[in-house]
CSV table of C-alpha atoms in Angstrom, one decimal:
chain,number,residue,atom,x,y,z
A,16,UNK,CA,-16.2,-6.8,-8.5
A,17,UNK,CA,-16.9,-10.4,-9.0
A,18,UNK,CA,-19.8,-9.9,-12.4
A,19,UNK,CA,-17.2,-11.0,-14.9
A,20,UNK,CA,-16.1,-14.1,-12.7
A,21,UNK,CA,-20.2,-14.9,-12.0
A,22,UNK,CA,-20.4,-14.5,-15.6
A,23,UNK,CA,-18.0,-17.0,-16.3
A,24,UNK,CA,-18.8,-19.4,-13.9
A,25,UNK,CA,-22.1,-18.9,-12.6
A,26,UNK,CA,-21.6,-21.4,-9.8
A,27,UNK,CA,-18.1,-20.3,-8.7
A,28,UNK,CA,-19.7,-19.4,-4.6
A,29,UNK,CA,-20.1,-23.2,-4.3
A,30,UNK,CA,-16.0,-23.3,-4.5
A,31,UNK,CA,-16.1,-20.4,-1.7
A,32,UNK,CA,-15.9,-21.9,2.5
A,33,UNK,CA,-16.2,-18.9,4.6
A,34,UNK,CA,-14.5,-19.7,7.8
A,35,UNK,CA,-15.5,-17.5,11.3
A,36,UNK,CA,-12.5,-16.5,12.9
A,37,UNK,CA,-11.5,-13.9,16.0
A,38,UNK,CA,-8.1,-12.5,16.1
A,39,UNK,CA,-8.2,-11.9,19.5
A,40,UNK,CA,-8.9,-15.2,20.7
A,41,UNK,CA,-6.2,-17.4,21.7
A,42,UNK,CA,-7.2,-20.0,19.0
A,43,UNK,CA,-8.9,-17.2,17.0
A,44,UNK,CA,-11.9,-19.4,17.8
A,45,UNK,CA,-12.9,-21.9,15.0
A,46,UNK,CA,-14.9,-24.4,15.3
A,47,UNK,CA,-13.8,-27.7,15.5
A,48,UNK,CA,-16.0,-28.6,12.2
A,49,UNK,CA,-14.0,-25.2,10.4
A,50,UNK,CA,-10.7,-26.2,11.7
A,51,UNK,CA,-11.5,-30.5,10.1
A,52,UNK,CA,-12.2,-28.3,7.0
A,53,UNK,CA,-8.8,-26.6,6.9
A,54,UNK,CA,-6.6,-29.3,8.3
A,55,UNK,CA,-7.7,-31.5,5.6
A,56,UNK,CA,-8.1,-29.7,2.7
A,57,UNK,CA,-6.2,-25.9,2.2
A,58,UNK,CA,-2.8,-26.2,0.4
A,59,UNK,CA,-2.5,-22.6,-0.1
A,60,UNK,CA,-2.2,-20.0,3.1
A,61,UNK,CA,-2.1,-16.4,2.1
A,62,UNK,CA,-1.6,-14.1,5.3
A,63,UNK,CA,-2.7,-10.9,4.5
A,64,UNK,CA,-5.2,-9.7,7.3
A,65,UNK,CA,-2.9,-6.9,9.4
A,66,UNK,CA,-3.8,-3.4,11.0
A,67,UNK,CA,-2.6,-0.8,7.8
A,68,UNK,CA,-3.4,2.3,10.2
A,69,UNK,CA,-0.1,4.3,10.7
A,70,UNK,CA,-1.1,5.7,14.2
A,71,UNK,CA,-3.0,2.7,15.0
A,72,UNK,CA,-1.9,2.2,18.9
A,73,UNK,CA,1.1,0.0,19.1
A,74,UNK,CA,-1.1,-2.5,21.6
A,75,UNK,CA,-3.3,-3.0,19.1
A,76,UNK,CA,-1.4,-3.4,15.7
A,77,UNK,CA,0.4,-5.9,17.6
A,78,UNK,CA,-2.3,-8.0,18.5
A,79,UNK,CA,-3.1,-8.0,14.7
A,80,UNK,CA,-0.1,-8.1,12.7
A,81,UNK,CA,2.3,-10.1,15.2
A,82,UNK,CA,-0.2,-12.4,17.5
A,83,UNK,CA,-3.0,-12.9,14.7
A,84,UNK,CA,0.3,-13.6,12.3
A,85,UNK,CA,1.6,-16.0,15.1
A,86,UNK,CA,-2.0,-17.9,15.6
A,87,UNK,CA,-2.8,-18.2,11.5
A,88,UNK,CA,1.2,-19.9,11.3
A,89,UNK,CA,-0.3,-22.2,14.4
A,90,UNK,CA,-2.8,-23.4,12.4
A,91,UNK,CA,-1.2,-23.4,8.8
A,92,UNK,CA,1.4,-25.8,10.2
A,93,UNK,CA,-1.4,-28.6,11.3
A,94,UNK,CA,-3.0,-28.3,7.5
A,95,UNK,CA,-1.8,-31.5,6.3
A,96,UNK,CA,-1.7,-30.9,2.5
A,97,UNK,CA,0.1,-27.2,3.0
A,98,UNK,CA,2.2,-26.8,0.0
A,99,UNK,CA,2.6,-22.8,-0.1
A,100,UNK,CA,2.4,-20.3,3.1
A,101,UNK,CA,2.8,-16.5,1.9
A,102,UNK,CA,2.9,-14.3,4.2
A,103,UNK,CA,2.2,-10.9,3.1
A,104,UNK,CA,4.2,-7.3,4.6
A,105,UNK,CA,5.3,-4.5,3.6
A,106,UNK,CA,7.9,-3.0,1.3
A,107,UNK,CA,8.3,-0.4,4.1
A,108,UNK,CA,9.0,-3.2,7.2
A,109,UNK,CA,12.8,-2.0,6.7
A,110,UNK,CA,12.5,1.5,5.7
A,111,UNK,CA,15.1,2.7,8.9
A,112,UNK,CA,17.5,1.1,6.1
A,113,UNK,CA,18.7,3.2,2.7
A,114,UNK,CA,19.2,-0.6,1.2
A,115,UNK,CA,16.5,-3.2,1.4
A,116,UNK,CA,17.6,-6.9,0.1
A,117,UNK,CA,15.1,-9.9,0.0
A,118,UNK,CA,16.2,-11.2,3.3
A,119,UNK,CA,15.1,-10.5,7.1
A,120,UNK,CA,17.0,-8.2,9.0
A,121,UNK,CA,16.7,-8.7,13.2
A,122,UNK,CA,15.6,-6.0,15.0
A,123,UNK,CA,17.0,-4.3,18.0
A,124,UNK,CA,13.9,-5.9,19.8
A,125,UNK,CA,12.8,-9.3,18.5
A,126,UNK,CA,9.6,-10.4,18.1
A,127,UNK,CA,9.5,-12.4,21.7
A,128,UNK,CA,10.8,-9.8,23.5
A,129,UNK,CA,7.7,-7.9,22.5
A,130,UNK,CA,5.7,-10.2,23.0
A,131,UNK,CA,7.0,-10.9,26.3
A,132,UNK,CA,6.2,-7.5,27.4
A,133,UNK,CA,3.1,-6.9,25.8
A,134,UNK,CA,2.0,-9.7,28.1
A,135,UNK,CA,3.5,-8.5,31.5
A,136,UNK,CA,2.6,-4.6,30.9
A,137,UNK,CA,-0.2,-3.1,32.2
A,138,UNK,CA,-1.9,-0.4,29.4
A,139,UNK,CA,-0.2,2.7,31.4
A,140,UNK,CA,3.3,1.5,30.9
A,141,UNK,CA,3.1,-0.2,27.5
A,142,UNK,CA,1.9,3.1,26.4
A,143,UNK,CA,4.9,5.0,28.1
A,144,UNK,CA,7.1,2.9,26.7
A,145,UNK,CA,5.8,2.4,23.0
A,146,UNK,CA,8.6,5.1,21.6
A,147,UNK,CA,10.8,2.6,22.9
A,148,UNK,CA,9.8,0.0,21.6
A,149,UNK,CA,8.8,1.4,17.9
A,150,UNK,CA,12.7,3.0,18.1
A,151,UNK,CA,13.9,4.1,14.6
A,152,UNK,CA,10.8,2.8,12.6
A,153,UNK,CA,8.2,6.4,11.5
A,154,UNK,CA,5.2,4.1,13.0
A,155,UNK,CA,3.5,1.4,14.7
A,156,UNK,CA,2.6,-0.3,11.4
A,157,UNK,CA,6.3,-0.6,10.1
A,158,UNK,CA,8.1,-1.8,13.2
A,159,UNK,CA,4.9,-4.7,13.8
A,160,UNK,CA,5.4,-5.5,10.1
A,161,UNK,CA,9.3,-6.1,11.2
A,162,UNK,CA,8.4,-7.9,14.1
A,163,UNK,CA,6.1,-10.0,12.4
A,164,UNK,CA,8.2,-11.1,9.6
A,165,UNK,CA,10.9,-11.9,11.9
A,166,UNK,CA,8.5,-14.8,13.4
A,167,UNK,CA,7.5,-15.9,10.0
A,168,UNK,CA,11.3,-16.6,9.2
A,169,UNK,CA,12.1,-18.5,12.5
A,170,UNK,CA,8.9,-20.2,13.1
A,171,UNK,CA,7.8,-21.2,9.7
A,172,UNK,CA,11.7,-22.3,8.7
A,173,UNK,CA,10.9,-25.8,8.2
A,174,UNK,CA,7.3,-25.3,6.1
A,175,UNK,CA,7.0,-24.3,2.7
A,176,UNK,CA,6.8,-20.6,3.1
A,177,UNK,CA,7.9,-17.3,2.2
A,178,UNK,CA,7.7,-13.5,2.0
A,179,UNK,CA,6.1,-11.2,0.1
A,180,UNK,CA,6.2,-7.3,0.4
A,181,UNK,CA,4.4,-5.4,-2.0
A,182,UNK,CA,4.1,-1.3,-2.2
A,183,UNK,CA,1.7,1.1,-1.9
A,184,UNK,CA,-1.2,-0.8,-3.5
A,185,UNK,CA,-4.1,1.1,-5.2
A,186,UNK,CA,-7.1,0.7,-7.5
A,187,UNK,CA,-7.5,-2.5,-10.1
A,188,UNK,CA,-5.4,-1.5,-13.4
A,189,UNK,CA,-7.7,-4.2,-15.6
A,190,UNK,CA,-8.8,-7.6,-14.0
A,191,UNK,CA,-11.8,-7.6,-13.4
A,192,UNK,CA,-12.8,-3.6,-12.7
A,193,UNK,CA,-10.7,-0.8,-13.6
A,194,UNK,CA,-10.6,1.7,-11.1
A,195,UNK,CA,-12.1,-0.8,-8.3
A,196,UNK,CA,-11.4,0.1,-4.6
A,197,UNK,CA,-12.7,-0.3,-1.3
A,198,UNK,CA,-10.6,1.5,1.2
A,199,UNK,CA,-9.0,5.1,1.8
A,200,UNK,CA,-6.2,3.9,4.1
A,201,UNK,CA,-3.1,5.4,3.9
A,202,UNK,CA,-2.3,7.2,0.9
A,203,UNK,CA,-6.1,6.9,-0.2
A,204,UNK,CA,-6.8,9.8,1.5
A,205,UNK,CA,-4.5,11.8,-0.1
A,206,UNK,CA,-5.8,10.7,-3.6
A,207,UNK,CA,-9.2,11.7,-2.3
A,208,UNK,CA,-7.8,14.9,-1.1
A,209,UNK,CA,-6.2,15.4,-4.3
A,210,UNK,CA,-9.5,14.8,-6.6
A,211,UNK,CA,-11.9,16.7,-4.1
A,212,UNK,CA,-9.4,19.5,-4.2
A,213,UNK,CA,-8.4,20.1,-0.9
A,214,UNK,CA,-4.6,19.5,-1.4
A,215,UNK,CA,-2.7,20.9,-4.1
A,216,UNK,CA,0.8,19.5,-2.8
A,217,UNK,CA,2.1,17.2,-0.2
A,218,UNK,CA,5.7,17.0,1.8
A,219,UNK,CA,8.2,15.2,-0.2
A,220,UNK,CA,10.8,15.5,-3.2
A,221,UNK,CA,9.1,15.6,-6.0
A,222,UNK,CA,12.1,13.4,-7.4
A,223,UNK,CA,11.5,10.3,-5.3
A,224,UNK,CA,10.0,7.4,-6.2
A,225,UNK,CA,6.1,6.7,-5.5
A,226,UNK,CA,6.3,3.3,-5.0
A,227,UNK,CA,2.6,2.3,-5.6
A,228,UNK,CA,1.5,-0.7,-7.5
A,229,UNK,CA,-2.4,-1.2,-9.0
A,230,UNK,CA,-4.2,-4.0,-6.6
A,231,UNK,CA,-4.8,-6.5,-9.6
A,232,UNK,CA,-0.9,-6.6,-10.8
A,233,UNK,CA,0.0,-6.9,-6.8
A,234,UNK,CA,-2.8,-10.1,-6.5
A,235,UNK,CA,-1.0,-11.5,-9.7
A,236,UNK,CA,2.8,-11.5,-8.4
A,237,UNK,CA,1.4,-13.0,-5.2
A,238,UNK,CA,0.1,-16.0,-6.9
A,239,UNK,CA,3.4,-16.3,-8.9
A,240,UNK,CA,5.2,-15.4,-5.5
A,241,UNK,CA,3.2,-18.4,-3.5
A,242,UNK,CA,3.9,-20.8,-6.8
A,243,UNK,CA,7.4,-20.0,-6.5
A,244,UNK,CA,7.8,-20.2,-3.0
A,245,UNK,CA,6.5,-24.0,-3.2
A,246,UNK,CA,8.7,-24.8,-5.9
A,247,UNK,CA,12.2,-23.7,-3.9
A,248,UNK,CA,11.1,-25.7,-0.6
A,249,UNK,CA,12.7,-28.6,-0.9
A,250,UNK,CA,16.1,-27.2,-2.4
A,251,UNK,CA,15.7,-24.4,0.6
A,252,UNK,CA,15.8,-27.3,2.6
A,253,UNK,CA,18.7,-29.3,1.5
A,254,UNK,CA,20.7,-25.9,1.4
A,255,UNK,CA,19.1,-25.3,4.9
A,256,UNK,CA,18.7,-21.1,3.7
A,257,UNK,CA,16.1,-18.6,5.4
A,258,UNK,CA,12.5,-18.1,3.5
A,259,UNK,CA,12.4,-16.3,0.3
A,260,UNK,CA,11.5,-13.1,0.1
A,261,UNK,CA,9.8,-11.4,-2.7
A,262,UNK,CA,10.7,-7.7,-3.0
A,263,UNK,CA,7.5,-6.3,-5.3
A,264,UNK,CA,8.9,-3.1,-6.9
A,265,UNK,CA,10.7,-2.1,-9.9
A,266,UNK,CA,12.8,0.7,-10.9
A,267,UNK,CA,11.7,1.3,-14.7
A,268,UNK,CA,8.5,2.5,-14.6
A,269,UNK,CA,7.9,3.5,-10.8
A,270,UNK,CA,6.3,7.1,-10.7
A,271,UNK,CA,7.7,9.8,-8.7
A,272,UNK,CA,5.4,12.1,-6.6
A,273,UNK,CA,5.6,15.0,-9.2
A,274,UNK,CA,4.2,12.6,-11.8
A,275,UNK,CA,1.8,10.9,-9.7
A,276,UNK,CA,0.6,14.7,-8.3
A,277,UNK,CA,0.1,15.4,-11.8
A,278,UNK,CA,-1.6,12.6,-13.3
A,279,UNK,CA,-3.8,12.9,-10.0
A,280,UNK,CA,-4.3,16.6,-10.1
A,281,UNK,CA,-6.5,15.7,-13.7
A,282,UNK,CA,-8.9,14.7,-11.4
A,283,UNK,CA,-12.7,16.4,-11.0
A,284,UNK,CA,-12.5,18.4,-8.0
A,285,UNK,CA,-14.9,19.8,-5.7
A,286,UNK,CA,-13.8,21.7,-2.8
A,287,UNK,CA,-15.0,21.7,1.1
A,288,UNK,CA,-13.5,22.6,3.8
A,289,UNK,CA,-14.4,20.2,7.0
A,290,UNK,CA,-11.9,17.1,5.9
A,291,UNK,CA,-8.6,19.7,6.4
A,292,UNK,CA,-7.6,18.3,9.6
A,293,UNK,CA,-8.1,14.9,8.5
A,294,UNK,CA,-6.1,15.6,5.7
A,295,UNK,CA,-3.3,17.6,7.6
A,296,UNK,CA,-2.3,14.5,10.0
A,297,UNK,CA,-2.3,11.8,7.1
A,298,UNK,CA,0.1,14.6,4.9
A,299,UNK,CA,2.1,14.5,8.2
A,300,UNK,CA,2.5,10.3,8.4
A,301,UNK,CA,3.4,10.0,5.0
A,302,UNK,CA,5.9,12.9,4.8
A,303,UNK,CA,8.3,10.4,6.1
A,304,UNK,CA,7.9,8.3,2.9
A,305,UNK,CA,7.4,11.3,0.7
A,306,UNK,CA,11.2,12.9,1.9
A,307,UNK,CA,13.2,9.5,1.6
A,308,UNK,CA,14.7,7.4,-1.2
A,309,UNK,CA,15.1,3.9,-1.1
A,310,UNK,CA,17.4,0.9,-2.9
A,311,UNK,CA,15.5,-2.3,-3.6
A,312,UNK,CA,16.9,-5.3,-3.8
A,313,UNK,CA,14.1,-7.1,-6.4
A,314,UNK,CA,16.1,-10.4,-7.6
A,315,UNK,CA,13.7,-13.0,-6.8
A,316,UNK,CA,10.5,-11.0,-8.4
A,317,UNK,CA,12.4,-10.6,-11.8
A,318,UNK,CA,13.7,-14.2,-11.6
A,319,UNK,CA,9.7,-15.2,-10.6
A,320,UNK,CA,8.7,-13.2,-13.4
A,321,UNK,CA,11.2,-14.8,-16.2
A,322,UNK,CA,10.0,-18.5,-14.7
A,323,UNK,CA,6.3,-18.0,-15.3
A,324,UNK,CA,5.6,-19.0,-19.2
A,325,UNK,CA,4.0,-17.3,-22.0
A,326,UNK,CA,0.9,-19.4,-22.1
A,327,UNK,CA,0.7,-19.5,-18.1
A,328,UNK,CA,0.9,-15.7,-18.5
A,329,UNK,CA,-2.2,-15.1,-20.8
A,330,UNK,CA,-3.8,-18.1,-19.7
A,331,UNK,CA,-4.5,-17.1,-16.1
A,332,UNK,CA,-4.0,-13.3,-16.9
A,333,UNK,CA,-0.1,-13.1,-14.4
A,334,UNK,CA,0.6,-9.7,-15.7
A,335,UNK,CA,2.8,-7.9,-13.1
A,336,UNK,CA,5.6,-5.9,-14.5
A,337,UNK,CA,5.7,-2.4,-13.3
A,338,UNK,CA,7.1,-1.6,-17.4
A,339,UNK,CA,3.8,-2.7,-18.6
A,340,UNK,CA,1.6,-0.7,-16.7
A,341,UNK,CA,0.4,2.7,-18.6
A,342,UNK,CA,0.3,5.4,-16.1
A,343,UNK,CA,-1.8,7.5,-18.1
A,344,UNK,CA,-4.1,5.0,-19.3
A,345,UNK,CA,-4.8,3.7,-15.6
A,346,UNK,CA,-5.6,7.1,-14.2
A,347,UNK,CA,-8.3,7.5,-16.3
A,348,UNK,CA,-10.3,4.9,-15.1
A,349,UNK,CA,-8.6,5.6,-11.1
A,350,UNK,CA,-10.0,9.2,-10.8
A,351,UNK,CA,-13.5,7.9,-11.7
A,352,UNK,CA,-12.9,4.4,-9.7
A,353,UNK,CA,-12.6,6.7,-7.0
A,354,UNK,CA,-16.0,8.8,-7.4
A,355,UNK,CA,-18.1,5.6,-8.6
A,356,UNK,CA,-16.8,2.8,-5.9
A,357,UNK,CA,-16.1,5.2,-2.7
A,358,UNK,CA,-18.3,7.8,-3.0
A,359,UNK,CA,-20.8,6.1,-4.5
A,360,UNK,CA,-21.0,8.6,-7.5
A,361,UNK,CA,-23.5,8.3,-10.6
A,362,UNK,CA,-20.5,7.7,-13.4
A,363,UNK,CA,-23.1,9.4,-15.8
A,364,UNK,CA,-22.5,12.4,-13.8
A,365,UNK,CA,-19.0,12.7,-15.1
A,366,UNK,CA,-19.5,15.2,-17.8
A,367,UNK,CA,-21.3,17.5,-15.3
A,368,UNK,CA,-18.3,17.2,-12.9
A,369,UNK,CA,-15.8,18.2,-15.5
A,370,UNK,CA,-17.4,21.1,-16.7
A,371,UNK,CA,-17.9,22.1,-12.7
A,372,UNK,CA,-14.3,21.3,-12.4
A,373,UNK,CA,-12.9,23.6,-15.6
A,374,UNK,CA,-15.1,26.2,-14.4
A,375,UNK,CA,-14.3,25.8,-10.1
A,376,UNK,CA,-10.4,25.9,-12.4
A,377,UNK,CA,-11.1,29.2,-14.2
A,378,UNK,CA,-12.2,30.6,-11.2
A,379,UNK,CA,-9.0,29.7,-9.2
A,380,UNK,CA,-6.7,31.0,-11.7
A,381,UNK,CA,-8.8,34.2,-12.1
A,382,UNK,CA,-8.6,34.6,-8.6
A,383,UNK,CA,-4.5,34.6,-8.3
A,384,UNK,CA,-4.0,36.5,-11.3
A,385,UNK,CA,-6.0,39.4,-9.7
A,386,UNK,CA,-4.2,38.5,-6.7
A,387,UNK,CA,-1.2,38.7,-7.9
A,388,UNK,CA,-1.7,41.8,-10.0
A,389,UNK,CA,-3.0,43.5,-7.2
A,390,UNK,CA,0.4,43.2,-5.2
A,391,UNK,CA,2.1,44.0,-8.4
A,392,UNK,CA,0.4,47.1,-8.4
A,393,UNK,CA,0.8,48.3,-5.2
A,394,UNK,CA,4.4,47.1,-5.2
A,395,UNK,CA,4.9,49.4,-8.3
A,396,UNK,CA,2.5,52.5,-6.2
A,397,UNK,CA,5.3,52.6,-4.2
A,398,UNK,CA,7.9,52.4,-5.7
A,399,UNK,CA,6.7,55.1,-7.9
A,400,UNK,CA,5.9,57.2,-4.8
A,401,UNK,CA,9.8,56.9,-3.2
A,402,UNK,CA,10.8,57.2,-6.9
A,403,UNK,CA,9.1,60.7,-7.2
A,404,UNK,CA,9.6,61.8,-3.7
A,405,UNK,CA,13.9,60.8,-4.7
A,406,UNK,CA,13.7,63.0,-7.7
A,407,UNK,CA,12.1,66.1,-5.9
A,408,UNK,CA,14.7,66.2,-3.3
């Protein structure tokens, strides 16, 4: 992943601080030395550490994606040359709602309220009570990503913040490694399940939008989005208005699942059976997604996206409209992302795996056309039978 930057700038890990950190420590336990280091020298927070698991226990995603959100603000607010604090969601933190603007919505149950009871509650009753709590949101990663960005807009109101909620993010388009990924979260395992052939279709109209977004044009609209959000601070301020919030999808361009199953289904697949069940609860999480249609309010992105200049564009590579992405093109490095960087495939194998694949393809077709004409035949044995057994009598 980062050969082209060490080629570039050889000495570019002398410019990287790694900072130890716990999430579930009330301070999330940095040293005193680490925390000098920040105070006095970060101008740029981006808060993108959360729990993406869909059945993750609601406990747990809360600790990460509301408390750690609620400890990183803590600190980001005693950094005393802060001039940008982006904190990152999800597209999907309002999906109870056909109609998503760039604004916060408040929930039924606020972000203290939770928080309140995830601190009296013993285990036994916060777990009988989690439907509750989640209410109309499909999971415990939507309705913490709510909660969370609820105590982003009150408690970081008077800093220079804002955010950001991108789509379904997957493998680099371009910069720096096309195809590069590093996790099967979500809707990864249904591309992996796609290219190692064990599904051949998923719940959902085939007519609704996808809503994915390649990793490297997501990273770029972030920058722009942190940029932007440090440039409207002080006239936020005057006008005393909530945080902006950076809607990252578009409407030209955006796949829907029967494109993205068939750009997918091009991939080299080799069946097994084991990963099935796997499979079948993931299919069932994102059926909710895959069934519903949504409105985006994406003002502030195309407004981000007309502000940054042509030079700025090519100069630090800030591609990230959706109408410039080639779906086509980017699939054929995905597919092979996927074998080379998760699976840890030999790329020079490819060749090999296509002509497994065309042949593992003959065979399946083969296999329902003899099916097929096998229940044609017997379907027409008798029918012929009754036909001949009608004109004897």
């Amino acid at each position: 992943l980062f050969t082209k930057l060490r080629g570039e700038n050889p000495e570019f890990g002398e410019k990287v601080v790694p900072i130890a950190a716990d999430y579930e420590a009330f301070d999330l336990d940095i040293s005193e030395k680490d925390k000098l280091t920040l105070f006095n020298e970060v101008e740029i927070v981006f808060n993108i550490v959360a729990s993406v698991k869909f059945n993750e226990k609601l406990r747990d995603a809360l600790g990460i994606n509301v408390l750690g959100t609620k400890k990183v603000l803590e600190l980001s607010q005693q950094m005393r040359r802060l001039k940008s604090f982006l904190h990152i969601s999800t597209l999907y933190s309002n999906c109870h709602r056909k109609y998503v603007g760039e604004r916060c919505y408040s929930p039924k149950i606020t972000y203290e309220q939770v928080i309140q009871i995830n601190r009296i509650a013993d285990n036994d009753t916060f777990e009988t009570i989690q439907h509750c709590l989640i209410g109309e949101m499909p999971n415990t990663y939507t309705v913490t990503k709510r909660w969370a960005e609820n105590l982003v807009n009150h408690v970081a109101y008077g800093m220079p913040a804002g955010i950001f909620r991108p789509p379904i993010v997957v493998s680099i388009y371009k910069d720096p490694v096309p195809g590069w990924m590093d996790n099967l979260n979500g809707p990864g395992v249904i591309i992996v399940g796609s290219v190692r052939g064990f599904i051949h279709c998923i719940y959902g109209d085939k007519l609704q939008k996808a809503n994915i977004m390649p990793a490297d044009y997501c990273i770029n609209a972030m920058v722009a989005a942190a940029w932007d959000t440090y440039r409207r601070y002080q006239s936020r301020m005057e006008q005393q208005s909530e945080l902006p919030v950076y809607n990252y999808i578009y409407e030209k361009n955006n796949l829907t699942w029967e494109k993205y199953m068939h750009l997918v289904s091009k991939g080299l697949h080799e069946p097994f059976v084991k990963a099935y069940r796997k499979i079948d609860t993931v299919l069932e999480m994102m059926s909710y997604f895959g069934l519903r249609d949504w409105k985006f309010c994406n003002n502030n992105v195309l407004q981000l996206n007309k502000l940054i200049s042509y030079r700025n564009r090519q100069l630090y590579s800030l591609d990230f409209e959706m109408e410039k992405i080639n779906w086509s093109d980017y699939f054929r490095h995905y597919i092979p992302g996927i074998k080379k960087y998760h699976f840890k495939e030999d790329i020079k194998n490819l060749q090999k795996s296509q002509m497994h694949y065309k042949r593992l393809y003959i065979l399946h077709r083969l296999v329902k056309t003899s099916f097929w004409s096998l229940i044609s035949y017997l379907l027409f044995r008798q029918f012929f039978c009754a036909f001949e057994k009608f004109v004897v009598n």
